[in-house]
């Protein structure tokens, strides 16, 4: 039993004697719980790239972004262990302060080559990347247009920038063009920010059309491809499927298909040099642990050597969508939108009883009324288990 603060212990404290901070937090928790929106961490041990242990039961996970099952790949683990032996556990300080470990330069060169860019910069996480990159290039008097379903870290970075923020309808290029035409003239610099693959819907941004609109209005394009790298475009990411698209800031992470942790952005050499000297989440934070960089390099080796592993992810997702007569999967993620949070939680519990871990996604992660099961596929999911999952979900989709 946890010895930390929990709801049951708080409930034993008369509200009249709670300090104001505790009372505030408890009132918010009570309100969230009443709407089936309170979130709770559940101890879960990942056994390999597919199976987990939770509440004493072994479950097949369809809730992990380890799309290529590389977090447990022998070569990736061996690279991380060797880096720990050679370089130690941590980086010691900011890369600008402690000196730049050569492994970061090697990884950045590899990423730039993969993405067809001049240079790259590694970050500690995807959230640090977007929350740092955006305020580096736009600020007060500038304009940011964001897909309304873009990841939270894009919104955070945009808010930090103090630029004017204008959302556009999801993947709606006409709406984007209209808003650019309406607001571009009032702004100094303009940035368009979107996901490549949307993490909760699994669909893909039309980067060719977005890029054309951006270039017509002298706007820069930032693409967060966290869920595209290693999965779409033969593993090179979303932009690789749109050869005419010009992506000025190509961001992604090591924490999904690459199986590790960290992030990057690829761009022109001057842009990357400017990031390394002025982006606060590079300058004022400790560098990524060398083991994470080594693991990412090893994961990129696997992707290059095993194209069949990359192809398997979409194949597995599409087997599932065929079984349920859903639109063909465009990525590793397939949403089953059920609407109400309570119903979605009950559906996730029903699947867990049948041996599956499928997470319930609720507001504010997704818009109100669109709570869903987020089904994430990996290269290693057995076909027969995908069929069994589809059969288990089918009755849960009814009205």
GROMACS .gro file of C-alpha atoms in nm:
model
  399
    1UNK     CA    1   0.000   0.000   0.000
    2UNK     CA    2   0.130   0.344  -0.090
    3UNK     CA    3   0.260   0.553   0.199
    4UNK     CA    4   0.215   0.874   0.002
    5UNK     CA    5  -0.077   1.113  -0.010
    6UNK     CA    6  -0.388   0.959  -0.162
    7UNK     CA    7  -0.755   1.034  -0.184
    8UNK     CA    8  -0.854   0.806   0.101
    9UNK     CA    9  -0.616   0.977   0.342
   10UNK     CA   10  -0.734   1.319   0.228
   11UNK     CA   11  -1.095   1.218   0.272
   12UNK     CA   12  -1.025   1.147   0.639
   13UNK     CA   13  -0.924   1.508   0.699
   14UNK     CA   14  -1.218   1.734   0.782
   15UNK     CA   15  -1.232   1.998   0.510
   16UNK     CA   16  -1.247   2.268   0.775
   17UNK     CA   17  -0.896   2.179   0.900
   18UNK     CA   18  -0.737   2.130   0.556
   19UNK     CA   19  -0.493   2.397   0.449
   20UNK     CA   20  -0.622   2.595   0.154
   21UNK     CA   21  -0.393   2.430  -0.104
   22UNK     CA   22  -0.496   2.078   0.002
   23UNK     CA   23  -0.863   2.179   0.008
   24UNK     CA   24  -0.834   2.327  -0.340
   25UNK     CA   25  -0.668   2.013  -0.477
   26UNK     CA   26  -0.923   1.784  -0.312
   27UNK     CA   27  -1.218   1.980  -0.447
   28UNK     CA   28  -1.074   1.959  -0.798
   29UNK     CA   29  -1.011   1.584  -0.761
   30UNK     CA   30  -1.367   1.527  -0.639
   31UNK     CA   31  -1.508   1.715  -0.937
   32UNK     CA   32  -1.292   1.520  -1.182
   33UNK     CA   33  -1.385   1.187  -1.027
   34UNK     CA   34  -1.755   1.273  -1.051
   35UNK     CA   35  -1.710   1.311  -1.429
   36UNK     CA   36  -1.490   0.999  -1.469
   37UNK     CA   37  -1.196   1.225  -1.556
   38UNK     CA   38  -0.963   1.166  -1.261
   39UNK     CA   39  -0.640   1.000  -1.368
   40UNK     CA   40  -0.456   0.744  -1.156
   41UNK     CA   41  -0.114   0.592  -1.205
   42UNK     CA   42  -0.138   0.212  -1.209
   43UNK     CA   43   0.181   0.015  -1.132
   44UNK     CA   44   0.257  -0.174  -1.453
   45UNK     CA   45   0.575  -0.370  -1.534
   46UNK     CA   46   0.674  -0.392  -1.898
   47UNK     CA   47   0.800  -0.744  -1.951
   48UNK     CA   48   0.914  -0.697  -2.311
   49UNK     CA   49   0.799  -0.499  -2.611
   50UNK     CA   50   0.451  -0.654  -2.600
   51UNK     CA   51   0.352  -0.793  -2.262
   52UNK     CA   52   0.300  -0.617  -1.930
   53UNK     CA   53   0.218  -0.725  -1.577
   54UNK     CA   54  -0.054  -0.534  -1.394
   55UNK     CA   55  -0.241  -0.625  -1.077
   56UNK     CA   56  -0.078  -0.967  -1.085
   57UNK     CA   57  -0.199  -1.041  -1.439
   58UNK     CA   58  -0.011  -1.072  -1.767
   59UNK     CA   59  -0.169  -0.851  -2.034
   60UNK     CA   60  -0.096  -0.797  -2.402
   61UNK     CA   61  -0.044  -0.424  -2.441
   62UNK     CA   62  -0.201  -0.224  -2.721
   63UNK     CA   63  -0.127   0.096  -2.530
   64UNK     CA   64   0.243   0.148  -2.595
   65UNK     CA   65   0.419   0.371  -2.847
   66UNK     CA   66   0.709   0.125  -2.877
   67UNK     CA   67   0.591   0.064  -3.234
   68UNK     CA   68   0.894  -0.136  -3.348
   69UNK     CA   69   0.945  -0.319  -3.016
   70UNK     CA   70   1.295  -0.173  -2.997
   71UNK     CA   71   1.293  -0.086  -2.627
   72UNK     CA   72   1.384  -0.449  -2.557
   73UNK     CA   73   1.585  -0.519  -2.874
   74UNK     CA   74   1.919  -0.681  -2.782
   75UNK     CA   75   2.127  -0.447  -2.998
   76UNK     CA   76   1.958  -0.136  -2.862
   77UNK     CA   77   2.000  -0.249  -2.500
   78UNK     CA   78   2.361  -0.347  -2.561
   79UNK     CA   79   2.438  -0.004  -2.708
   80UNK     CA   80   2.287   0.171  -2.408
   81UNK     CA   81   2.477  -0.049  -2.161
   82UNK     CA   82   2.806   0.005  -2.342
   83UNK     CA   83   2.750   0.381  -2.339
   84UNK     CA   84   2.690   0.376  -1.964
   85UNK     CA   85   3.018   0.190  -1.914
   86UNK     CA   86   3.205   0.436  -2.135
   87UNK     CA   87   3.035   0.769  -2.061
   88UNK     CA   88   2.859   0.719  -1.728
   89UNK     CA   89   2.491   0.762  -1.647
   90UNK     CA   90   2.439   1.135  -1.701
   91UNK     CA   91   2.574   1.421  -1.911
   92UNK     CA   92   2.671   1.629  -1.611
   93UNK     CA   93   2.544   1.965  -1.731
   94UNK     CA   94   2.423   2.156  -2.034
   95UNK     CA   95   2.605   2.057  -2.352
   96UNK     CA   96   2.736   2.414  -2.374
   97UNK     CA   97   2.876   2.401  -2.020
   98UNK     CA   98   3.019   2.053  -1.973
   99UNK     CA   99   3.141   2.007  -2.329
  100UNK     CA  100   2.963   1.823  -2.608
  101UNK     CA  101   2.993   1.446  -2.599
  102UNK     CA  102   3.088   1.331  -2.953
  103UNK     CA  103   2.803   1.077  -2.949
  104UNK     CA  104   2.555   1.365  -2.983
  105UNK     CA  105   2.725   1.492  -3.298
  106UNK     CA  106   2.719   1.142  -3.442
  107UNK     CA  107   2.348   1.107  -3.372
  108UNK     CA  108   2.268   1.451  -3.509
  109UNK     CA  109   2.454   1.378  -3.834
  110UNK     CA  110   2.266   1.051  -3.868
  111UNK     CA  111   1.929   1.217  -3.812
  112UNK     CA  112   2.001   1.499  -4.057
  113UNK     CA  113   2.093   1.243  -4.325
  114UNK     CA  114   1.777   1.043  -4.257
  115UNK     CA  115   1.555   1.351  -4.286
  116UNK     CA  116   1.741   1.507  -4.580
  117UNK     CA  117   1.840   1.814  -4.377
  118UNK     CA  118   2.166   2.002  -4.331
  119UNK     CA  119   2.185   1.962  -3.954
  120UNK     CA  120   2.006   1.851  -3.638
  121UNK     CA  121   1.990   1.925  -3.267
  122UNK     CA  122   1.912   1.670  -2.996
  123UNK     CA  123   1.685   1.756  -2.702
  124UNK     CA  124   1.602   1.589  -2.371
  125UNK     CA  125   1.240   1.522  -2.469
  126UNK     CA  126   0.977   1.612  -2.725
  127UNK     CA  127   0.811   1.851  -2.483
  128UNK     CA  128   1.142   2.030  -2.427
  129UNK     CA  129   1.197   2.048  -2.802
  130UNK     CA  130   0.870   2.214  -2.899
  131UNK     CA  131   0.845   2.433  -2.592
  132UNK     CA  132   1.195   2.561  -2.671
  133UNK     CA  133   1.201   2.579  -3.051
  134UNK     CA  134   0.885   2.784  -3.101
  135UNK     CA  135   0.973   3.081  -2.875
  136UNK     CA  136   1.319   3.089  -3.032
  137UNK     CA  137   1.181   3.187  -3.371
  138UNK     CA  138   0.855   3.373  -3.307
  139UNK     CA  139   0.749   3.623  -3.044
  140UNK     CA  140   0.538   3.927  -2.975
  141UNK     CA  141   0.401   4.071  -3.299
  142UNK     CA  142   0.434   3.740  -3.482
  143UNK     CA  143   0.172   3.480  -3.581
  144UNK     CA  144   0.139   3.107  -3.511
  145UNK     CA  145  -0.126   2.895  -3.681
  146UNK     CA  146  -0.177   2.559  -3.509
  147UNK     CA  147  -0.383   2.257  -3.609
  148UNK     CA  148  -0.652   2.241  -3.343
  149UNK     CA  149  -0.555   1.880  -3.258
  150UNK     CA  150  -0.180   1.939  -3.241
  151UNK     CA  151   0.010   1.800  -2.943
  152UNK     CA  152   0.003   1.986  -2.611
  153UNK     CA  153   0.373   2.073  -2.628
  154UNK     CA  154   0.315   2.273  -2.947
  155UNK     CA  155   0.052   2.475  -2.764
  156UNK     CA  156   0.284   2.521  -2.466
  157UNK     CA  157   0.568   2.648  -2.680
  158UNK     CA  158   0.334   2.879  -2.866
  159UNK     CA  159   0.199   3.027  -2.544
  160UNK     CA  160   0.552   3.088  -2.419
  161UNK     CA  161   0.634   3.277  -2.737
  162UNK     CA  162   0.374   3.553  -2.677
  163UNK     CA  163   0.296   3.547  -3.048
  164UNK     CA  164  -0.064   3.565  -3.171
  165UNK     CA  165  -0.203   3.210  -3.175
  166UNK     CA  166  -0.471   3.118  -3.430
  167UNK     CA  167  -0.596   2.758  -3.443
  168UNK     CA  168  -0.714   2.614  -3.773
  169UNK     CA  169  -0.960   2.329  -3.824
  170UNK     CA  170  -0.799   1.987  -3.813
  171UNK     CA  171  -0.621   1.905  -4.141
  172UNK     CA  172  -0.835   2.172  -4.314
  173UNK     CA  173  -0.603   2.341  -4.562
  174UNK     CA  174  -0.874   2.581  -4.683
  175UNK     CA  175  -0.929   2.705  -4.329
  176UNK     CA  176  -0.554   2.743  -4.281
  177UNK     CA  177  -0.523   2.944  -4.604
  178UNK     CA  178  -0.815   3.167  -4.512
  179UNK     CA  179  -0.672   3.244  -4.169
  180UNK     CA  180  -0.327   3.309  -4.308
  181UNK     CA  181  -0.476   3.550  -4.560
  182UNK     CA  182  -0.670   3.725  -4.283
  183UNK     CA  183  -0.389   3.760  -4.028
  184UNK     CA  184  -0.055   3.734  -4.208
  185UNK     CA  185  -0.035   4.099  -4.307
  186UNK     CA  186  -0.056   4.212  -3.944
  187UNK     CA  187   0.234   3.991  -3.832
  188UNK     CA  188   0.609   4.007  -3.863
  189UNK     CA  189   0.702   3.640  -3.883
  190UNK     CA  190   0.458   3.350  -3.923
  191UNK     CA  191   0.482   2.985  -3.821
  192UNK     CA  192   0.250   2.695  -3.902
  193UNK     CA  193   0.269   2.410  -3.653
  194UNK     CA  194   0.116   2.066  -3.693
  195UNK     CA  195   0.168   1.702  -3.604
  196UNK     CA  196   0.276   1.473  -3.887
  197UNK     CA  197   0.085   1.175  -3.746
  198UNK     CA  198  -0.175   1.278  -3.487
  199UNK     CA  199  -0.122   1.078  -3.171
  200UNK     CA  200  -0.486   1.038  -3.069
  201UNK     CA  201  -0.650   1.003  -3.411
  202UNK     CA  202  -0.378   0.825  -3.606
  203UNK     CA  203  -0.439   1.032  -3.919
  204UNK     CA  204  -0.173   1.211  -4.122
  205UNK     CA  205  -0.139   1.583  -4.199
  206UNK     CA  206  -0.151   1.675  -4.572
  207UNK     CA  207   0.198   1.821  -4.561
  208UNK     CA  208   0.222   1.886  -4.934
  209UNK     CA  209  -0.080   2.116  -4.927
  210UNK     CA  210   0.015   2.278  -4.595
  211UNK     CA  211   0.364   2.343  -4.726
  212UNK     CA  212   0.229   2.507  -5.041
  213UNK     CA  213   0.012   2.741  -4.834
  214UNK     CA  214   0.306   2.820  -4.606
  215UNK     CA  215   0.533   2.912  -4.895
  216UNK     CA  216   0.265   3.127  -5.057
  217UNK     CA  217   0.243   3.338  -4.740
  218UNK     CA  218   0.610   3.336  -4.634
  219UNK     CA  219   0.532   3.121  -4.329
  220UNK     CA  220   0.763   2.863  -4.175
  221UNK     CA  221   0.642   2.505  -4.122
  222UNK     CA  222   0.708   2.305  -3.803
  223UNK     CA  223   0.609   1.937  -3.810
  224UNK     CA  224   0.606   1.725  -3.494
  225UNK     CA  225   0.663   1.376  -3.632
  226UNK     CA  226   0.694   1.188  -3.304
  227UNK     CA  227   0.451   0.918  -3.423
  228UNK     CA  228   0.567   0.908  -3.785
  229UNK     CA  229   0.938   0.831  -3.754
  230UNK     CA  230   0.999   0.458  -3.791
  231UNK     CA  231   0.642   0.389  -3.899
  232UNK     CA  232   0.546   0.582  -4.215
  233UNK     CA  233   0.747   0.686  -4.518
  234UNK     CA  234   0.944   0.359  -4.501
  235UNK     CA  235   1.057   0.465  -4.155
  236UNK     CA  236   1.178   0.812  -4.256
  237UNK     CA  237   0.863   0.982  -4.131
  238UNK     CA  238   0.558   1.162  -4.260
  239UNK     CA  239   0.736   1.417  -4.479
  240UNK     CA  240   0.891   1.132  -4.681
  241UNK     CA  241   0.543   1.050  -4.811
  242UNK     CA  242   0.507   1.407  -4.944
  243UNK     CA  243   0.818   1.470  -5.157
  244UNK     CA  244   0.708   1.821  -5.258
  245UNK     CA  245   0.663   1.938  -4.897
  246UNK     CA  246   0.915   2.184  -4.754
  247UNK     CA  247   0.942   2.133  -4.377
  248UNK     CA  248   1.149   2.406  -4.216
  249UNK     CA  249   1.160   2.252  -3.868
  250UNK     CA  250   1.133   1.871  -3.869
  251UNK     CA  251   1.092   1.761  -3.509
  252UNK     CA  252   1.056   1.410  -3.370
  253UNK     CA  253   1.135   1.187  -3.074
  254UNK     CA  254   1.332   0.878  -2.977
  255UNK     CA  255   1.062   0.765  -2.733
  256UNK     CA  256   0.819   0.602  -2.974
  257UNK     CA  257   0.939   0.381  -3.260
  258UNK     CA  258   1.304   0.413  -3.154
  259UNK     CA  259   1.216   0.267  -2.815
  260UNK     CA  260   1.419   0.507  -2.599
  261UNK     CA  261   1.402   0.867  -2.483
  262UNK     CA  262   1.489   1.211  -2.618
  263UNK     CA  263   1.404   1.423  -2.920
  264UNK     CA  264   1.550   1.613  -3.215
  265UNK     CA  265   1.484   1.883  -3.469
  266UNK     CA  266   1.631   1.887  -3.820
  267UNK     CA  267   1.668   2.209  -4.022
  268UNK     CA  268   1.920   2.418  -4.214
  269UNK     CA  269   2.263   2.458  -4.058
  270UNK     CA  270   2.213   2.825  -3.955
  271UNK     CA  271   1.877   2.743  -3.796
  272UNK     CA  272   2.032   2.460  -3.594
  273UNK     CA  273   2.328   2.677  -3.493
  274UNK     CA  274   2.086   2.943  -3.371
  275UNK     CA  275   1.888   2.682  -3.173
  276UNK     CA  276   2.206   2.560  -3.004
  277UNK     CA  277   2.303   2.907  -2.894
  278UNK     CA  278   1.961   3.058  -2.804
  279UNK     CA  279   1.697   2.792  -2.732
  280UNK     CA  280   1.645   2.789  -2.358
  281UNK     CA  281   1.566   2.416  -2.340
  282UNK     CA  282   1.910   2.347  -2.489
  283UNK     CA  283   2.112   2.615  -2.314
  284UNK     CA  284   1.965   2.580  -1.965
  285UNK     CA  285   1.905   2.208  -1.925
  286UNK     CA  286   2.132   1.909  -1.875
  287UNK     CA  287   2.215   1.721  -2.194
  288UNK     CA  288   2.049   1.394  -2.284
  289UNK     CA  289   2.219   1.097  -2.110
  290UNK     CA  290   2.471   0.943  -2.352
  291UNK     CA  291   2.307   0.601  -2.320
  292UNK     CA  292   1.988   0.742  -2.473
  293UNK     CA  293   2.183   0.877  -2.769
  294UNK     CA  294   2.361   0.543  -2.816
  295UNK     CA  295   2.030   0.358  -2.800
  296UNK     CA  296   1.881   0.589  -3.064
  297UNK     CA  297   2.176   0.527  -3.296
  298UNK     CA  298   2.136   0.151  -3.254
  299UNK     CA  299   1.762   0.178  -3.318
  300UNK     CA  300   1.828   0.368  -3.641
  301UNK     CA  301   2.061   0.084  -3.743
  302UNK     CA  302   1.781  -0.168  -3.689
  303UNK     CA  303   1.535   0.040  -3.890
  304UNK     CA  304   1.781   0.061  -4.180
  305UNK     CA  305   1.858  -0.310  -4.169
  306UNK     CA  306   1.503  -0.442  -4.120
  307UNK     CA  307   1.253  -0.271  -4.351
  308UNK     CA  308   1.015  -0.560  -4.292
  309UNK     CA  309   0.991  -0.459  -3.925
  310UNK     CA  310   0.883  -0.108  -4.029
  311UNK     CA  311   0.631  -0.242  -4.281
  312UNK     CA  312   0.479  -0.476  -4.024
  313UNK     CA  313   0.341  -0.193  -3.810
  314UNK     CA  314   0.098  -0.062  -4.073
  315UNK     CA  315   0.019  -0.418  -4.179
  316UNK     CA  316  -0.091  -0.506  -3.825
  317UNK     CA  317  -0.296  -0.187  -3.784
  318UNK     CA  318  -0.470  -0.246  -4.116
  319UNK     CA  319  -0.552  -0.605  -4.027
  320UNK     CA  320  -0.741  -0.462  -3.729
  321UNK     CA  321  -0.925  -0.191  -3.925
  322UNK     CA  322  -1.030  -0.448  -4.188
  323UNK     CA  323  -1.168  -0.675  -3.919
  324UNK     CA  324  -1.390  -0.396  -3.782
  325UNK     CA  325  -1.475  -0.233  -4.118
  326UNK     CA  326  -1.303   0.087  -4.011
  327UNK     CA  327  -1.123   0.328  -4.245
  328UNK     CA  328  -0.782   0.191  -4.337
  329UNK     CA  329  -0.521   0.275  -4.076
  330UNK     CA  330  -0.275   0.544  -4.184
  331UNK     CA  331  -0.038   0.490  -3.891
  332UNK     CA  332   0.016   0.270  -3.587
  333UNK     CA  333  -0.273   0.434  -3.401
  334UNK     CA  334  -0.641   0.345  -3.443
  335UNK     CA  335  -0.899   0.528  -3.228
  336UNK     CA  336  -1.227   0.369  -3.122
  337UNK     CA  337  -1.434   0.674  -3.030
  338UNK     CA  338  -1.700   0.586  -2.772
  339UNK     CA  339  -1.795   0.937  -2.658
  340UNK     CA  340  -1.850   0.942  -2.284
  341UNK     CA  341  -1.563   0.900  -2.039
  342UNK     CA  342  -1.745   0.654  -1.814
  343UNK     CA  343  -1.837   0.429  -2.104
  344UNK     CA  344  -1.480   0.435  -2.232
  345UNK     CA  345  -1.336   0.345  -1.892
  346UNK     CA  346  -1.579   0.055  -1.868
  347UNK     CA  347  -1.476  -0.064  -2.214
  348UNK     CA  348  -1.107  -0.055  -2.117
  349UNK     CA  349  -1.186  -0.257  -1.804
  350UNK     CA  350  -1.380  -0.512  -2.009
  351UNK     CA  351  -1.082  -0.555  -2.241
  352UNK     CA  352  -0.845  -0.591  -1.947
  353UNK     CA  353  -1.063  -0.874  -1.816
  354UNK     CA  354  -0.997  -1.049  -2.149
  355UNK     CA  355  -0.621  -1.002  -2.124
  356UNK     CA  356  -0.568  -0.677  -2.317
  357UNK     CA  357  -0.430  -0.343  -2.204
  358UNK     CA  358  -0.601  -0.074  -2.414
  359UNK     CA  359  -0.596   0.270  -2.256
  360UNK     CA  360  -0.902   0.494  -2.225
  361UNK     CA  361  -0.827   0.845  -2.349
  362UNK     CA  362  -1.047   1.115  -2.198
  363UNK     CA  363  -1.073   1.495  -2.203
  364UNK     CA  364  -0.880   1.718  -2.193
  365UNK     CA  365  -0.642   1.501  -2.396
  366UNK     CA  366  -0.920   1.474  -2.656
  367UNK     CA  367  -1.219   1.706  -2.711
  368UNK     CA  368  -1.526   1.668  -2.489
  369UNK     CA  369  -1.758   1.396  -2.609
  370UNK     CA  370  -1.483   1.208  -2.796
  371UNK     CA  371  -1.340   0.982  -2.525
  372UNK     CA  372  -1.189   0.680  -2.693
  373UNK     CA  373  -0.993   0.361  -2.679
  374UNK     CA  374  -0.654   0.437  -2.834
  375UNK     CA  375  -0.531   0.116  -2.993
  376UNK     CA  376  -0.160   0.124  -3.077
  377UNK     CA  377  -0.004  -0.148  -3.292
  378UNK     CA  378   0.351  -0.274  -3.300
  379UNK     CA  379   0.551  -0.486  -3.540
  380UNK     CA  380   0.542  -0.781  -3.300
  381UNK     CA  381   0.171  -0.814  -3.227
  382UNK     CA  382   0.061  -1.168  -3.322
  383UNK     CA  383  -0.206  -1.173  -3.592
  384UNK     CA  384  -0.427  -1.409  -3.392
  385UNK     CA  385  -0.421  -1.170  -3.096
  386UNK     CA  386  -0.516  -0.879  -3.322
  387UNK     CA  387  -0.813  -1.082  -3.443
  388UNK     CA  388  -0.908  -1.164  -3.085
  389UNK     CA  389  -0.886  -0.797  -2.986
  390UNK     CA  390  -1.108  -0.696  -3.280
  391UNK     CA  391  -1.365  -0.956  -3.175
  392UNK     CA  392  -1.356  -0.823  -2.818
  393UNK     CA  393  -1.396  -0.459  -2.924
  394UNK     CA  394  -1.675  -0.513  -3.179
  395UNK     CA  395  -1.956  -0.545  -2.920
  396UNK     CA  396  -1.824  -0.244  -2.729
  397UNK     CA  397  -1.872  -0.020  -3.033
  398UNK     CA  398  -2.250  -0.054  -3.039
  399UNK     CA  399  -2.470   0.237  -2.932
   0.00000   0.00000   0.00000
